[in-house]
Amino acid sequence: MPGLVIVGAQWGDEGKGKVVDLLAEQADLVIRFQGGNNAGHTIVRDGETFKFHLIPSGILYPGKLCAIGNGVVVDPKVLTAEIDELRRRRIDTSGLRISANAHLIMPYHKLLDQEGEAKLGKLQIGTTRRGIGPCYADKASRLGIRMQDLLDEKILRKKIYAALEPKRSMLRPYAKEPELDLHTMTEEYRILGHRLETHIADTAPIAWRVEDEGGLVLFEGAQGTLLDIDHGTYPFVTSSNVVAGSACAGAGVGPRSIDEVWGIAKAYTTRVGAGPFPTELEDSLGESIREAGREFGTTTGRPRRTGWLDLVALRYATRVNGLTGLVVTKLDVLTGIDQLQVAVRYLGPEGARFDEYPYHQSILHRAHGDYVQLPGWHEDLSGARSLEDLPANARAYLDYISDFLGIPVVMTGVGPGRDEMIWTGAAERLRPAAA
Ligand code: GDP
Ligand code: IMO
Ligand code: MG
């Protein structure tokens, strides 16, 4: 299997970091292809927690080639801090490569993100305020500044000037911010560029080479399908294409480089930020799932909204990504709930029924789940390492999901730790000998 894409199948935070870390042992290259440091990917190794915002989740294997692809937007301050932190923890970062074509998040992008949200008032998206949207907007406007520009001070200054000019009126409230001064900004970014220089590379040919040598490329997605700018719950979405098809453009490979696409989904649903959420639980059960699953944002610390598993949205995600397998994480979190519910269709006003994910925003905003009840379990799952170790009702829950979606469940998470994972038939060939 030369190319495997890992994407979030819900609204993000499904456990992509953990899955990528597990699969990375067998991979020859791990490459991020979209998003930026709005992402927060957690890995728990031997009780030690690592949180990655930009660096691919394969970096814990010494020397592993880990690339930040051209489709990613990079805040060089966050990236250098992340590298420093890893070095402090004695993690080898020599395998890190950053695409020279990746766009940079600038100080004004962060300010514009804040301003944009403040102006929206009650209609806020609830962005991570990391400058993601304004950076992708500049990329599309051809006013972006790229990694390669950091290496030439003259070009850098000219490009910053050109990018700042059209924003002057919007940035007026911040006119006195020292970080917006052209000279200060150019100098700060030049120094950051100098620090990152050894990692800057042409990343697409790295992927081609691995492919030519018969190696495995792991494409690490960020966010989740329903946050995709085209296919998600627009405008309550992020500013990039999150779906599997985006891996090609964001890494520089063709569709034939991709053999499998695995979607990651929690055994229930969460969402951070505003926007429709048809299976949301706004009661004490939702609160107890939040506590049991420690559902607080990796990047912003915000409490995540929680709800039942939404199979309508998951079937849609299966289709738009062309999923060949599903990883169900956090099955352990559902332990102790007598009756579980899964949404198999949506109900709208006046008895309307939607078997498929509705494209219309106003329908989605008013829809709620029509549920099938499935019996729960009370046994502790954390020690389970094979499907046979699971209680019959937990196995039946997974079977129901797999049958509904028409794809196999390839892995199931039973705890945050690296080893707390069940590998099933389809994933066995990627399972490291030690697992
Ligand atoms: P990502 O953004 O998709 O990588 O996910 P996050 O790291 O933001 O959030 C997932 C959270 O769930 C992290 O705290 C993980 O350590 C944790 N996690 C992942 N898989 C499991 C699991 O199977 N069980 C439990 N209890 N926690 C898990
Ligand atoms: P990972 O990779 C969950 C959400 C924000 C907000 C919307 C737009 O860890 O799964 P943005 O800052 O991107 O303009 O915010 O998208 N969001 C995420 N939610 N997980 C993420 O990443 C997210 N990245 C962005 O909360 O609703
Ligand atoms: Mg996350």
Tab-separated table of C-alpha atoms and ligand atoms in Angstrom:
chain	number	residue	atom	x	y	z
A	1	MET	CA	0.000	0.000	0.000
A	2	PRO	CA	2.056	3.013	-1.157
A	3	GLY	CA	-0.386	5.811	-0.215
A	4	LEU	CA	-2.736	5.971	2.777
A	5	VAL	CA	-4.725	9.100	3.595
A	6	ILE	CA	-5.950	9.684	7.152
A	7	VAL	CA	-8.837	12.157	7.436
A	8	GLY	CA	-11.178	13.283	10.179
A	9	ALA	CA	-14.687	12.017	9.401
A	10	GLN	CA	-16.562	14.350	11.782
A	11	TRP	CA	-15.845	17.889	13.068
A	12	GLY	CA	-12.207	17.343	14.026
A	13	ASP	CA	-10.453	15.995	17.129
A	14	GLU	CA	-11.364	12.421	16.250
A	15	GLY	CA	-7.961	11.081	17.300
A	16	LYS	CA	-6.049	11.485	14.021
A	17	GLY	CA	-2.768	12.178	15.842
A	18	LYS	CA	-2.914	8.913	17.737
A	19	VAL	CA	-3.722	6.882	14.621
A	20	VAL	CA	-1.023	8.557	12.499
A	21	ASP	CA	1.548	7.974	15.251
A	22	LEU	CA	0.647	4.274	15.335
A	23	LEU	CA	0.822	3.842	11.570
A	24	ALA	CA	3.924	6.009	11.198
A	25	GLU	CA	6.182	3.275	12.449
A	26	GLN	CA	5.611	1.446	9.145
A	27	ALA	CA	5.582	4.591	6.980
A	28	ASP	CA	8.513	6.043	5.038
A	29	LEU	CA	7.059	9.543	4.950
A	30	VAL	CA	4.315	11.306	6.917
A	31	ILE	CA	3.058	14.481	5.265
A	32	ARG	CA	0.528	17.105	6.420
A	33	PHE	CA	-1.373	18.528	3.435
A	34	GLN	CA	-3.731	21.283	4.690
A	35	GLY	CA	-4.696	23.408	7.671
A	36	GLY	CA	-2.283	24.975	10.069
A	37	ASN	CA	-1.919	25.377	13.785
A	38	ASN	CA	-5.685	25.408	14.193
A	39	ALA	CA	-5.011	21.663	14.440
A	40	GLY	CA	-4.060	20.039	17.718
A	41	HIS	CA	-3.063	16.387	17.439
A	42	THR	CA	-2.422	14.467	20.650
A	43	ILE	CA	-0.195	11.439	21.155
A	44	VAL	CA	0.185	9.690	24.498
A	45	ARG	CA	3.362	7.609	24.583
A	46	ASP	CA	4.268	5.722	27.776
A	47	GLY	CA	2.085	8.097	29.788
A	48	GLU	CA	3.790	11.171	28.285
A	49	THR	CA	1.565	13.545	26.283
A	50	PHE	CA	2.665	15.282	23.061
A	51	LYS	CA	0.510	17.889	21.304
A	52	PHE	CA	1.332	18.754	17.704
A	53	HIS	CA	-0.077	21.717	15.848
A	54	LEU	CA	2.102	21.739	12.725
A	55	ILE	CA	4.676	18.973	12.953
A	56	PRO	CA	3.374	15.685	11.521
A	57	SER	CA	2.456	13.033	14.077
A	58	GLY	CA	5.233	10.685	12.908
A	59	ILE	CA	8.059	12.695	14.446
A	60	LEU	CA	8.371	10.530	17.571
A	61	TYR	CA	10.220	7.873	15.533
A	62	PRO	CA	13.869	8.990	15.320
A	63	GLY	CA	14.838	10.199	11.857
A	64	LYS	CA	11.356	9.593	10.385
A	65	LEU	CA	10.758	11.758	7.306
A	66	CYS	CA	7.948	14.133	8.271
A	67	ALA	CA	6.903	16.839	5.829
A	68	ILE	CA	4.739	19.915	6.068
A	69	GLY	CA	3.273	20.050	2.573
A	70	ASN	CA	2.627	23.039	0.310
A	71	GLY	CA	-1.069	23.053	1.248
A	72	VAL	CA	-0.382	23.832	4.903
A	73	VAL	CA	-0.330	27.388	6.278
A	74	VAL	CA	2.610	27.811	8.627
A	75	ASP	CA	3.011	30.194	11.532
A	76	PRO	CA	6.816	30.145	11.772
A	77	LYS	CA	6.742	31.292	15.407
A	78	VAL	CA	4.558	28.361	16.385
A	79	LEU	CA	6.671	25.989	14.324
A	80	THR	CA	9.990	27.062	15.849
A	81	ALA	CA	8.445	26.827	19.338
A	82	GLU	CA	7.237	23.326	18.527
A	83	ILE	CA	10.702	22.287	17.301
A	84	ASP	CA	12.339	23.794	20.414
A	85	GLU	CA	9.945	21.963	22.696
A	86	LEU	CA	10.652	18.640	20.968
A	87	ARG	CA	14.404	19.182	21.221
A	88	ARG	CA	14.008	19.984	24.919
A	89	ARG	CA	12.276	16.633	25.274
A	90	ARG	CA	15.145	15.010	23.335
A	91	ILE	CA	13.037	14.122	20.288
A	92	ASP	CA	15.022	13.963	17.054
A	93	THR	CA	13.640	16.484	14.542
A	94	SER	CA	16.222	15.875	11.808
A	95	GLY	CA	13.564	14.259	9.570
A	96	LEU	CA	11.415	17.404	9.419
A	97	ARG	CA	10.942	19.008	5.995
A	98	ILE	CA	8.874	22.111	5.257
A	99	SER	CA	7.617	22.880	1.780
A	100	ALA	CA	9.187	26.035	0.343
A	101	ASN	CA	5.761	26.723	-1.182
A	102	ALA	CA	3.801	26.604	2.062
A	103	HIS	CA	2.177	29.942	2.897
A	104	LEU	CA	3.044	31.866	6.042
A	105	ILE	CA	0.734	33.118	8.732
A	106	MET	CA	1.742	36.722	9.421
A	107	PRO	CA	0.976	38.863	12.489
A	108	TYR	CA	-1.736	40.722	10.544
A	109	HIS	CA	-3.539	37.454	9.736
A	110	LYS	CA	-4.033	36.786	13.431
A	111	LEU	CA	-5.307	40.328	14.042
A	112	LEU	CA	-7.675	40.100	11.077
A	113	ASP	CA	-8.993	36.760	12.333
A	114	GLN	CA	-9.812	38.383	15.712
A	115	GLU	CA	-11.310	41.455	14.060
A	116	GLY	CA	-13.415	39.353	11.691
A	117	GLU	CA	-14.868	37.354	14.559
A	118	ALA	CA	-15.508	40.464	16.679
A	119	LYS	CA	-17.363	42.086	13.760
A	120	LEU	CA	-19.557	39.011	13.286
A	121	GLY	CA	-20.791	39.346	16.878
A	122	LYS	CA	-23.453	36.713	17.505
A	123	LEU	CA	-22.775	35.158	14.105
A	124	GLN	CA	-19.178	34.264	14.991
A	125	ILE	CA	-17.739	31.058	13.621
A	126	GLY	CA	-15.727	30.466	16.774
A	127	THR	CA	-12.436	30.197	14.903
A	128	THR	CA	-9.234	29.279	16.698
A	129	ARG	CA	-8.066	32.872	16.002
A	130	ARG	CA	-4.781	31.559	14.671
A	131	GLY	CA	-5.047	33.563	11.424
A	132	ILE	CA	-5.939	30.554	9.273
A	133	GLY	CA	-8.790	32.143	7.267
A	134	PRO	CA	-7.002	35.437	6.461
A	135	CYS	CA	-3.869	33.519	5.440
A	136	TYR	CA	-5.742	31.282	2.973
A	137	ALA	CA	-7.570	34.413	1.744
A	138	ASP	CA	-4.231	36.074	0.936
A	139	LYS	CA	-3.062	32.892	-0.779
A	140	ALA	CA	-6.134	33.011	-3.050
A	141	SER	CA	-5.655	36.766	-3.610
A	142	ARG	CA	-2.045	36.143	-4.655
A	143	LEU	CA	-0.834	38.294	-1.790
A	144	GLY	CA	0.553	35.405	0.222
A	145	ILE	CA	4.062	35.137	1.557
A	146	ARG	CA	5.683	31.744	1.300
A	147	MET	CA	8.338	29.829	3.185
A	148	GLN	CA	10.852	30.445	0.377
A	149	ASP	CA	10.387	34.223	0.690
A	150	LEU	CA	11.945	34.101	4.158
A	151	LEU	CA	15.300	33.352	2.590
A	152	ASP	CA	15.593	36.633	0.680
A	153	GLU	CA	15.224	39.760	2.785
A	154	LYS	CA	14.546	42.127	-0.151
A	155	ILE	CA	11.789	39.969	-1.582
A	156	LEU	CA	10.350	39.429	1.891
A	157	ARG	CA	10.123	43.166	2.602
A	158	LYS	CA	8.511	43.892	-0.782
A	159	LYS	CA	5.946	41.150	-0.362
A	160	ILE	CA	5.041	42.166	3.181
A	161	TYR	CA	4.587	45.750	1.980
A	162	ALA	CA	2.333	44.638	-0.886
A	163	ALA	CA	0.266	42.402	1.399
A	164	LEU	CA	-0.134	45.060	4.097
A	165	GLU	CA	-1.206	47.929	1.869
A	166	PRO	CA	-4.739	46.735	1.013
A	167	LYS	CA	-5.338	45.908	4.676
A	168	ARG	CA	-4.431	49.285	6.122
A	169	SER	CA	-7.977	50.430	6.768
A	170	MET	CA	-9.013	47.148	8.396
A	171	LEU	CA	-5.884	47.173	10.532
A	172	ARG	CA	-6.323	50.792	11.645
A	173	PRO	CA	-7.271	49.831	15.230
A	174	TYR	CA	-3.884	48.088	15.460
A	175	ALA	CA	-1.834	50.757	13.685
A	176	LYS	CA	0.415	51.243	16.702
A	177	GLU	CA	1.162	47.539	17.245
A	178	PRO	CA	4.951	47.216	16.937
A	179	GLU	CA	4.638	43.813	15.269
A	180	LEU	CA	2.864	45.483	12.326
A	181	ASP	CA	5.803	47.740	11.600
A	182	LEU	CA	7.270	46.767	8.209
A	183	HIS	CA	10.864	46.836	9.377
A	184	THR	CA	10.209	44.933	12.616
A	185	MET	CA	8.128	42.304	10.868
A	186	THR	CA	10.658	41.769	8.074
A	187	GLU	CA	13.450	41.393	10.599
A	188	GLU	CA	11.502	39.030	12.831
A	189	TYR	CA	10.498	36.787	9.917
A	190	ARG	CA	13.999	36.876	8.403
A	191	ILE	CA	15.377	35.527	11.681
A	192	LEU	CA	12.669	32.851	11.852
A	193	GLY	CA	13.525	31.896	8.265
A	194	HIS	CA	17.157	31.549	9.215
A	195	ARG	CA	16.194	29.211	12.047
A	196	LEU	CA	14.021	27.047	9.797
A	197	GLU	CA	16.310	27.131	6.757
A	198	THR	CA	17.763	23.636	7.116
A	199	HIS	CA	14.260	22.168	7.105
A	200	ILE	CA	12.957	24.066	4.048
A	201	ALA	CA	12.734	21.792	1.010
A	202	ASP	CA	10.866	20.884	-2.146
A	203	THR	CA	8.583	18.337	-0.491
A	204	ALA	CA	6.604	16.909	-3.431
A	205	PRO	CA	9.678	15.159	-4.953
A	206	ILE	CA	10.366	13.626	-1.531
A	207	ALA	CA	6.954	11.942	-1.748
A	208	TRP	CA	7.593	10.881	-5.368
A	209	ARG	CA	10.897	9.296	-4.391
A	210	VAL	CA	9.360	7.309	-1.532
A	211	GLU	CA	6.641	6.196	-3.925
A	212	ASP	CA	9.161	5.165	-6.615
A	213	GLU	CA	11.029	3.097	-4.061
A	214	GLY	CA	7.838	1.275	-3.095
A	215	GLY	CA	7.619	2.943	0.322
A	216	LEU	CA	4.536	3.948	2.281
A	217	VAL	CA	3.421	7.589	2.332
A	218	LEU	CA	1.007	8.543	5.096
A	219	PHE	CA	-1.008	11.688	4.370
A	220	GLU	CA	-2.057	13.257	7.673
A	221	GLY	CA	-5.258	15.279	7.491
A	222	ALA	CA	-6.248	17.980	9.940
A	223	GLN	CA	-9.727	19.156	11.028
A	224	GLY	CA	-12.631	16.960	9.865
A	225	THR	CA	-14.860	16.441	6.823
A	226	LEU	CA	-17.724	18.588	8.141
A	227	LEU	CA	-15.293	21.500	8.548
A	228	ASP	CA	-14.282	21.294	4.860
A	229	ILE	CA	-14.729	24.631	3.102
A	230	ASP	CA	-16.724	23.059	0.233
A	231	HIS	CA	-18.331	20.002	1.787
A	232	GLY	CA	-18.756	21.019	5.415
A	233	THR	CA	-21.343	23.060	7.286
A	234	TYR	CA	-20.466	26.341	5.536
A	235	PRO	CA	-19.912	29.046	6.765
A	236	PHE	CA	-19.146	27.252	10.054
A	237	VAL	CA	-16.074	25.593	8.587
A	238	THR	CA	-12.341	26.078	8.320
A	239	SER	CA	-10.724	27.738	5.294
A	240	SER	CA	-9.200	24.745	3.547
A	241	ASN	CA	-10.322	21.571	1.833
A	242	VAL	CA	-10.067	18.894	4.452
A	243	VAL	CA	-11.338	15.921	2.427
A	244	ALA	CA	-9.078	13.157	1.115
A	245	GLY	CA	-8.980	14.658	-2.395
A	246	SER	CA	-7.112	17.597	-0.923
A	247	ALA	CA	-4.155	15.342	-0.073
A	248	CYS	CA	-3.114	15.371	-3.737
A	249	ALA	CA	-3.066	19.146	-4.171
A	250	GLY	CA	-1.653	19.796	-0.708
A	251	ALA	CA	1.219	17.340	-1.042
A	252	GLY	CA	1.892	17.461	-4.793
A	253	VAL	CA	0.943	13.937	-5.863
A	254	GLY	CA	-1.661	12.584	-8.282
A	255	PRO	CA	-4.805	10.635	-7.362
A	256	ARG	CA	-3.122	7.392	-8.414
A	257	SER	CA	-0.701	7.804	-5.500
A	258	ILE	CA	-3.522	7.088	-3.096
A	259	ASP	CA	-4.517	3.522	-2.415
A	260	GLU	CA	-6.570	3.736	0.723
A	261	VAL	CA	-8.413	6.383	2.686
A	262	TRP	CA	-9.192	5.808	6.327
A	263	GLY	CA	-11.635	8.059	8.136
A	264	ILE	CA	-11.265	8.614	11.847
A	265	ALA	CA	-14.446	8.968	13.900
A	266	LYS	CA	-15.204	8.967	17.585
A	267	ALA	CA	-17.774	6.477	18.862
A	268	TYR	CA	-19.908	9.577	19.519
A	269	THR	CA	-19.695	13.124	18.083
A	270	THR	CA	-18.055	16.380	19.187
A	271	ARG	CA	-17.688	19.837	17.729
A	272	VAL	CA	-15.788	22.952	18.902
A	273	GLY	CA	-17.006	26.347	17.756
A	274	ALA	CA	-20.387	27.350	16.352
A	275	GLY	CA	-22.557	25.726	13.682
A	276	PRO	CA	-25.211	23.058	13.214
A	277	PHE	CA	-24.915	19.815	15.168
A	278	PRO	CA	-28.069	17.669	14.701
A	279	THR	CA	-27.211	15.024	17.343
A	280	GLU	CA	-26.018	17.428	20.044
A	281	LEU	CA	-26.770	16.517	23.673
A	282	GLU	CA	-27.260	19.662	25.706
A	283	ASP	CA	-28.076	17.814	28.924
A	284	SER	CA	-26.322	16.028	31.783
A	285	LEU	CA	-25.506	13.060	29.549
A	286	GLY	CA	-23.693	15.374	27.129
A	287	GLU	CA	-21.841	16.801	30.102
A	288	SER	CA	-20.832	13.371	31.387
A	289	ILE	CA	-19.544	12.340	27.933
A	290	ARG	CA	-17.505	15.581	27.894
A	291	GLU	CA	-16.013	14.679	31.278
A	292	ALA	CA	-15.409	10.995	30.472
A	293	GLY	CA	-13.865	11.827	27.083
A	294	ARG	CA	-11.972	14.870	28.409
A	295	GLU	CA	-13.504	16.862	25.616
A	296	PHE	CA	-11.649	20.138	25.922
A	297	GLY	CA	-9.882	21.581	22.851
A	298	THR	CA	-6.221	20.654	22.298
A	299	THR	CA	-5.507	24.045	20.718
A	300	THR	CA	-7.775	26.498	22.546
A	301	GLY	CA	-8.878	24.575	25.664
A	302	ARG	CA	-12.537	25.324	24.878
A	303	PRO	CA	-15.106	22.727	26.025
A	304	ARG	CA	-16.215	20.641	23.061
A	305	ARG	CA	-19.925	20.231	22.353
A	306	THR	CA	-20.923	16.554	22.564
A	307	GLY	CA	-23.629	14.356	21.044
A	308	TRP	CA	-24.622	10.909	19.800
A	309	LEU	CA	-22.947	9.235	16.867
A	310	ASP	CA	-24.328	10.725	13.647
A	311	LEU	CA	-24.405	8.023	10.980
A	312	VAL	CA	-26.043	10.326	8.417
A	313	ALA	CA	-23.036	12.639	8.548
A	314	LEU	CA	-20.639	9.685	8.676
A	315	ARG	CA	-22.163	8.074	5.585
A	316	TYR	CA	-21.759	11.419	3.816
A	317	ALA	CA	-18.114	11.559	4.962
A	318	THR	CA	-17.629	8.005	3.692
A	319	ARG	CA	-18.779	9.122	0.269
A	320	VAL	CA	-17.009	12.488	-0.113
A	321	ASN	CA	-13.707	11.027	1.019
A	322	GLY	CA	-14.080	7.646	-0.677
A	323	LEU	CA	-13.300	5.973	2.649
A	324	THR	CA	-12.008	2.416	2.419
A	325	GLY	CA	-11.875	1.929	6.189
A	326	LEU	CA	-13.057	3.516	9.407
A	327	VAL	CA	-11.182	3.893	12.683
A	328	VAL	CA	-13.577	4.244	15.627
A	329	THR	CA	-11.831	5.933	18.541
A	330	LYS	CA	-12.896	6.476	22.154
A	331	LEU	CA	-15.194	3.457	22.364
A	332	ASP	CA	-14.152	3.293	26.039
A	333	VAL	CA	-15.831	6.654	26.711
A	334	LEU	CA	-19.299	5.149	26.114
A	335	THR	CA	-18.840	2.548	28.858
A	336	GLY	CA	-21.556	2.719	31.507
A	337	ILE	CA	-24.387	4.136	29.359
A	338	ASP	CA	-27.315	1.667	29.392
A	339	GLN	CA	-28.855	2.593	26.064
A	340	LEU	CA	-26.809	4.121	23.255
A	341	GLN	CA	-28.381	5.988	20.386
A	342	VAL	CA	-27.146	6.448	16.837
A	343	ALA	CA	-28.784	8.798	14.343
A	344	VAL	CA	-29.807	6.996	11.154
A	345	ARG	CA	-31.713	9.893	9.565
A	346	TYR	CA	-32.591	13.500	10.324
A	347	LEU	CA	-35.994	14.866	11.175
A	348	GLY	CA	-36.851	18.414	10.170
A	349	PRO	CA	-39.787	20.699	10.893
A	350	GLU	CA	-43.280	19.476	9.980
A	351	GLY	CA	-42.296	15.820	9.956
A	352	ALA	CA	-39.748	16.091	7.127
A	353	ARG	CA	-37.310	13.150	6.994
A	354	PHE	CA	-33.833	13.228	5.512
A	355	ASP	CA	-32.077	9.940	4.871
A	356	GLU	CA	-29.158	11.721	3.224
A	357	TYR	CA	-27.099	14.629	4.472
A	358	PRO	CA	-29.036	17.771	3.435
A	359	TYR	CA	-27.097	20.317	1.414
A	360	HIS	CA	-29.295	23.215	2.480
A	361	GLN	CA	-28.032	25.234	5.413
A	362	SER	CA	-31.416	26.151	6.818
A	363	ILE	CA	-32.539	22.498	6.857
A	364	LEU	CA	-29.359	21.416	8.609
A	365	HIS	CA	-29.702	24.115	11.252
A	366	ARG	CA	-33.169	22.852	12.217
A	367	ALA	CA	-32.570	19.108	11.810
A	368	HIS	CA	-32.208	16.687	14.663
A	369	GLY	CA	-31.416	13.002	14.766
A	370	ASP	CA	-33.861	10.147	14.358
A	371	TYR	CA	-32.298	7.434	16.482
A	372	VAL	CA	-31.917	3.713	16.690
A	373	GLN	CA	-31.245	2.434	20.212
A	374	LEU	CA	-28.430	0.006	20.773
A	375	PRO	CA	-27.690	-1.672	24.103
A	376	GLY	CA	-24.631	-0.371	25.975
A	377	TRP	CA	-22.065	-2.142	28.162
A	378	HIS	CA	-20.547	-1.640	31.598
A	379	GLU	CA	-17.245	-3.499	31.330
A	380	ASP	CA	-13.935	-1.595	31.314
A	381	LEU	CA	-12.580	-1.764	27.745
A	382	SER	CA	-9.092	-0.387	28.305
A	383	GLY	CA	-7.416	-3.803	28.425
A	384	ALA	CA	-9.053	-5.115	25.223
A	385	ARG	CA	-6.586	-5.791	22.404
A	386	SER	CA	-8.743	-7.821	20.055
A	387	LEU	CA	-12.411	-7.737	19.069
A	388	GLU	CA	-12.945	-10.946	21.041
A	389	ASP	CA	-11.885	-9.102	24.213
A	390	LEU	CA	-14.792	-6.644	23.822
A	391	PRO	CA	-18.225	-7.178	25.413
A	392	ALA	CA	-20.761	-8.481	22.875
A	393	ASN	CA	-22.700	-5.180	22.909
A	394	ALA	CA	-19.567	-3.159	22.073
A	395	ARG	CA	-18.834	-5.511	19.173
A	396	ALA	CA	-22.446	-5.198	18.017
A	397	TYR	CA	-22.134	-1.381	18.152
A	398	LEU	CA	-19.103	-1.519	15.827
A	399	ASP	CA	-20.849	-4.017	13.525
A	400	TYR	CA	-23.874	-1.732	13.275
A	401	ILE	CA	-21.660	1.204	12.207
A	402	SER	CA	-19.730	-0.867	9.705
A	403	ASP	CA	-22.912	-2.340	8.157
A	404	PHE	CA	-24.571	1.076	7.943
A	405	LEU	CA	-21.572	2.649	6.204
A	406	GLY	CA	-20.622	-0.355	4.106
A	407	ILE	CA	-16.924	-0.168	5.039
A	408	PRO	CA	-14.860	-2.159	7.543
A	409	VAL	CA	-13.846	-0.868	10.951
A	410	VAL	CA	-10.061	-1.211	10.734
A	411	MET	CA	-9.089	-0.090	14.243
A	412	THR	CA	-10.857	0.775	17.480
A	413	GLY	CA	-9.533	2.932	20.301
A	414	VAL	CA	-10.095	1.854	23.896
A	415	GLY	CA	-8.006	4.533	25.641
A	416	PRO	CA	-5.664	7.456	24.858
A	417	GLY	CA	-2.426	5.448	25.181
A	418	ARG	CA	-0.468	4.287	22.162
A	419	ASP	CA	-1.145	0.636	22.961
A	420	GLU	CA	-4.839	1.123	23.768
A	421	MET	CA	-5.975	0.151	20.287
A	422	ILE	CA	-7.575	-2.876	18.680
A	423	TRP	CA	-6.302	-3.666	15.175
A	424	THR	CA	-8.789	-5.636	13.125
A	425	GLY	CA	-8.350	-7.734	9.997
A	426	ALA	CA	-7.995	-4.960	7.421
A	427	ALA	CA	-5.343	-3.056	9.402
A	428	GLU	CA	-3.268	-6.086	10.376
A	429	ARG	CA	-0.789	-5.669	7.518
A	430	LEU	CA	0.178	-2.214	8.815
A	431	ARG	CA	0.476	-3.323	12.402
A	432	PRO	CA	4.013	-3.123	13.729
A	433	ALA	CA	5.319	-6.420	15.073
A	434	ALA	CA	5.437	-5.024	18.631
A	435	ALA	CA	1.810	-3.832	18.735
B	1	GDP	P1	-6.983	14.931	16.582
B	1	GDP	O1	-7.037	16.412	16.436
B	1	GDP	O2	-7.904	14.224	15.635
B	1	GDP	O3	-5.589	14.367	16.527
B	1	GDP	O4	-7.543	14.615	18.053
B	1	GDP	P2	-7.168	15.406	19.412
B	1	GDP	O5	-5.814	15.007	19.825
B	1	GDP	O6	-7.463	16.848	19.287
B	1	GDP	O7	-8.285	14.838	20.392
B	1	GDP	C1	-8.431	13.474	20.631
B	1	GDP	C2	-8.286	13.229	22.146
B	1	GDP	O8	-8.746	11.927	22.455
B	1	GDP	C3	-6.842	13.273	22.625
B	1	GDP	O9	-6.824	13.767	23.924
B	1	GDP	C4	-6.423	11.801	22.593
B	1	GDP	O10	-5.374	11.520	23.524
B	1	GDP	C5	-7.694	11.130	23.000
B	1	GDP	N1	-7.899	9.774	22.446
B	1	GDP	C6	-7.584	9.310	21.215
B	1	GDP	N2	-8.041	8.043	21.058
B	1	GDP	C7	-8.655	7.722	22.220
B	1	GDP	C8	-9.359	6.566	22.673
B	1	GDP	O11	-9.520	5.573	21.956
B	1	GDP	N3	-9.870	6.610	23.946
B	1	GDP	C9	-9.743	7.703	24.750
B	1	GDP	N4	-10.286	7.663	25.972
B	1	GDP	N5	-9.086	8.801	24.358
B	1	GDP	C10	-8.567	8.818	23.104
B	2	IMO	P1	-7.861	19.060	14.478
B	2	IMO	O1	-6.883	18.838	13.353
B	2	IMO	C1	-11.641	20.826	15.786
B	2	IMO	C2	-12.800	24.628	13.950
B	2	IMO	C3	-12.836	25.838	14.862
B	2	IMO	C4	-13.955	26.643	14.200
B	2	IMO	C5	-13.727	26.371	12.714
B	2	IMO	C6	-12.944	27.468	12.004
B	2	IMO	O2	-7.236	19.113	15.808
B	2	IMO	O3	-8.994	18.086	14.375
B	2	IMO	P2	-10.374	28.120	11.995
B	2	IMO	O4	-9.469	28.583	13.096
B	2	IMO	O5	-9.923	26.876	11.308
B	2	IMO	O6	-10.692	29.226	11.025
B	2	IMO	O7	-11.773	27.793	12.731
B	2	IMO	O8	-13.006	25.147	12.645
B	2	IMO	N1	-11.519	23.878	13.934
B	2	IMO	C7	-11.328	22.703	14.543
B	2	IMO	N2	-12.141	21.996	15.343
B	2	IMO	N3	-10.419	20.342	15.474
B	2	IMO	C8	-9.596	21.045	14.655
B	2	IMO	O9	-8.426	20.552	14.216
B	2	IMO	C9	-10.024	22.295	14.176
B	2	IMO	N4	-9.472	23.241	13.391
B	2	IMO	C10	-10.403	24.205	13.233
B	2	IMO	O10	-13.153	25.481	16.180
B	2	IMO	O11	-15.201	26.080	14.538
B	3	MG	MG	-7.400	18.129	17.608
